[in-house]
Amino acid sequence: MPDVLTPARPHTPGDDSPAHYTAGKDSGPSASALLDFVRRTAADPALIASLPLDPEGRTWIRLDGPGGSEAWLIGWPPGTGTGWHDHGGSHGAFATATGELTEQSLAAQLPTEGWKTLELADGVDRERTLGDGRGRAFGPHHVHQVLNTSPDTHAVSVHAYYPPLPLMRRYSRTGQVLRLEEVERPEEWT
């Protein structure tokens, strides 16, 4: 029997603001600072054009982020996505440089240890579409998937995380049931 996960708090318009995810003194850039960085970087046409695009799979280039953060420039062919995942306790931000990305997320805080299967309560699903220049910040317990749902247009985005990703947990989802499938480490992303 899966554990039951309910929303951490009711969703209100301010819930996604970067102010909810600020870093303490000497702990690196806040999610708000990362959002500013990814928006500025996404507006750099020479950098965006430098990313080789593959019609079959995602491509990426690692970038230097502000204040010791980790950043990535990512190309998304039509119909590709990340699958459900978290960021191993890092907070972050991403912005779409070209094209359009859809983010599906959970408005609930998942426990980080001690479970394999959770039953999600009604009302935890969120979806937003981010077109050229639009971005969002998120906190350290954020679980989402990012998709390029376009049938014919590549998308490019910029992502930044602090601290640099220690791991990513990958999940599968069937209806309201979320299952922890694997834990990836940075050495697997090279």
Coordinates of C-alpha atoms in Angstrom, one line a residue:
M1 CA 0.0 0.0 0.0
P2 CA 1.5 3.4 -1.0
D3 CA 2.0 6.2 1.4
V4 CA -0.5 9.1 0.8
L5 CA 0.9 12.5 -0.1
T6 CA -1.2 15.6 0.2
P7 CA -0.5 19.1 -0.9
A8 CA 2.0 20.9 1.3
R9 CA -0.1 24.0 1.4
P10 CA -3.0 25.4 -0.7
H11 CA -1.7 26.8 -4.0
T12 CA -2.0 30.6 -4.2
P13 CA -0.6 33.0 -6.8
G14 CA 2.5 33.8 -4.7
D15 CA 3.5 30.2 -4.2
D16 CA 5.8 30.1 -7.2
S17 CA 7.6 33.4 -6.5
P18 CA 11.4 33.2 -6.0
A19 CA 11.0 34.8 -2.6
H20 CA 9.9 31.5 -1.2
Y21 CA 13.3 30.0 -2.1
T22 CA 16.0 32.3 -0.9
A23 CA 19.4 31.1 0.2
G24 CA 20.8 32.2 3.5
K25 CA 23.9 34.3 3.9
D26 CA 27.1 32.7 2.4
S27 CA 25.1 29.8 1.0
G28 CA 25.2 30.7 -2.7
P29 CA 22.8 32.5 -5.0
S30 CA 19.1 32.5 -4.2
A31 CA 16.6 31.0 -6.7
S32 CA 15.7 34.6 -7.5
A33 CA 19.3 35.3 -8.5
L34 CA 19.4 32.1 -10.5
L35 CA 16.2 33.1 -12.3
D36 CA 17.8 36.5 -13.2
F37 CA 20.9 34.6 -14.5
V38 CA 18.9 32.1 -16.7
R39 CA 16.8 34.9 -18.2
R40 CA 19.8 37.0 -19.1
T41 CA 21.6 33.9 -20.5
A42 CA 18.6 32.9 -22.5
A43 CA 18.6 36.3 -24.1
D44 CA 22.1 35.8 -25.5
P45 CA 21.5 34.9 -29.2
A46 CA 25.2 33.9 -29.9
L47 CA 25.2 31.5 -27.0
I48 CA 21.9 30.0 -28.0
A49 CA 23.1 29.6 -31.6
S50 CA 26.2 27.8 -30.4
L51 CA 24.2 24.8 -29.1
P52 CA 24.3 21.9 -31.6
L53 CA 20.7 20.6 -32.1
D54 CA 20.0 16.9 -32.7
P55 CA 16.7 15.9 -34.3
E56 CA 16.6 12.7 -32.2
G57 CA 17.6 13.6 -28.7
R58 CA 18.3 16.4 -26.2
T59 CA 21.7 18.1 -26.4
W60 CA 23.4 20.2 -23.7
I61 CA 26.4 22.3 -22.8
R62 CA 27.4 22.9 -19.2
L63 CA 27.8 26.6 -18.3
D64 CA 29.4 28.4 -15.4
G65 CA 26.6 29.7 -13.2
P66 CA 26.8 32.6 -10.7
G67 CA 28.2 32.1 -7.2
G68 CA 29.3 28.5 -7.6
S69 CA 26.0 27.3 -9.1
E70 CA 25.7 24.8 -12.0
A71 CA 24.1 25.8 -15.2
W72 CA 23.1 24.1 -18.5
L73 CA 22.0 25.1 -21.9
I74 CA 19.7 22.4 -23.2
G75 CA 18.2 21.7 -26.7
W76 CA 14.9 19.9 -26.9
P77 CA 13.8 18.2 -30.1
P78 CA 10.0 18.1 -30.8
G79 CA 8.3 15.6 -28.6
T80 CA 11.1 15.2 -26.0
G81 CA 11.0 15.6 -22.2
T82 CA 12.7 14.8 -19.0
G83 CA 10.3 12.5 -17.2
W84 CA 9.4 13.1 -13.6
H85 CA 12.4 14.1 -11.4
D86 CA 13.7 16.2 -8.6
H87 CA 17.0 18.0 -8.1
G88 CA 18.5 16.3 -5.1
G89 CA 17.8 19.1 -2.7
S90 CA 19.1 22.0 -4.9
H91 CA 17.0 25.0 -5.6
G92 CA 17.1 26.4 -9.1
A93 CA 15.5 28.2 -12.1
F94 CA 15.1 27.7 -15.8
A95 CA 14.0 29.9 -18.7
T96 CA 13.1 29.2 -22.3
A97 CA 15.3 30.8 -24.9
T98 CA 13.5 29.7 -28.0
G99 CA 10.4 27.6 -28.6
E100 CA 8.0 26.6 -25.9
L101 CA 8.3 24.2 -23.0
T102 CA 5.6 22.8 -20.8
E103 CA 6.3 22.1 -17.1
Q104 CA 4.2 19.7 -15.1
S105 CA 4.9 19.9 -11.4
L106 CA 3.6 18.8 -8.0
A107 CA 2.5 21.3 -5.5
A108 CA 3.5 19.1 -2.6
Q109 CA 6.7 18.5 -0.7
L110 CA 7.9 14.9 -1.1
P111 CA 9.8 13.2 1.7
T112 CA 13.4 12.6 0.4
E113 CA 14.0 9.2 2.0
G114 CA 12.2 6.1 3.2
W115 CA 9.7 5.5 0.4
K116 CA 9.4 3.8 -3.0
T117 CA 5.7 4.5 -3.8
L118 CA 3.4 7.4 -2.9
E119 CA -0.2 8.0 -3.7
L120 CA -0.7 11.6 -4.7
A121 CA -3.8 13.4 -3.4
D122 CA -6.1 15.3 -5.7
G123 CA -5.1 18.9 -6.4
V124 CA -1.3 18.5 -6.4
D125 CA -0.8 18.8 -10.2
R126 CA 0.3 22.1 -11.8
E127 CA 1.0 22.9 -15.4
R128 CA 2.5 25.9 -17.1
T129 CA 3.8 26.8 -20.5
L130 CA 6.9 28.8 -20.9
G131 CA 7.6 30.5 -24.2
D132 CA 10.5 32.6 -25.4
G133 CA 12.1 34.5 -22.5
R134 CA 9.8 33.2 -19.8
G135 CA 11.2 31.4 -16.8
R136 CA 10.5 30.2 -13.3
A137 CA 12.3 29.6 -10.0
F138 CA 11.8 26.6 -7.7
G139 CA 12.8 25.4 -4.3
P140 CA 14.8 22.4 -3.1
H141 CA 11.8 20.0 -2.9
H142 CA 10.5 20.7 -6.4
V143 CA 9.4 17.6 -8.5
H144 CA 8.5 18.1 -12.1
Q145 CA 8.8 17.1 -15.7
V146 CA 9.6 19.4 -18.6
L147 CA 8.3 18.7 -22.1
N148 CA 8.6 20.1 -25.6
T149 CA 5.1 19.2 -26.9
S150 CA 5.6 20.8 -30.3
P151 CA 5.3 18.4 -33.2
D152 CA 7.9 20.3 -35.3
T153 CA 9.9 23.0 -33.4
H154 CA 13.0 22.7 -31.3
A155 CA 13.1 24.5 -28.0
V156 CA 16.2 25.7 -26.2
S157 CA 16.4 26.6 -22.5
V158 CA 18.8 27.6 -19.7
H159 CA 18.8 25.9 -16.3
A160 CA 20.8 26.7 -13.1
Y161 CA 21.0 25.0 -9.7
Y162 CA 22.5 25.7 -6.3
P163 CA 24.2 23.9 -4.9
P164 CA 25.4 22.0 -8.0
L165 CA 23.2 18.9 -8.4
P166 CA 24.4 16.2 -5.9
L167 CA 21.9 13.8 -7.5
M168 CA 18.6 13.5 -9.3
R169 CA 15.8 11.2 -8.3
R170 CA 13.8 9.8 -11.3
Y171 CA 10.2 8.8 -10.8
S172 CA 7.5 7.0 -12.8
R173 CA 3.9 8.0 -12.6
T174 CA 0.7 6.0 -13.2
G175 CA -2.4 8.1 -12.4
Q176 CA -2.0 9.3 -8.8
V177 CA 0.8 6.8 -8.0
L178 CA 4.4 8.1 -8.0
R179 CA 7.2 5.6 -7.8
L180 CA 10.9 6.2 -7.1
E181 CA 12.7 4.4 -10.0
E182 CA 16.3 5.4 -9.7
V183 CA 18.8 7.9 -8.3
E184 CA 21.3 9.4 -10.8
R185 CA 24.7 10.8 -9.8
P186 CA 26.6 13.6 -11.6
E187 CA 29.2 11.2 -13.0
E188 CA 26.4 9.6 -15.0
W189 CA 25.7 12.9 -16.9
T190 CA 29.0 13.3 -18.7

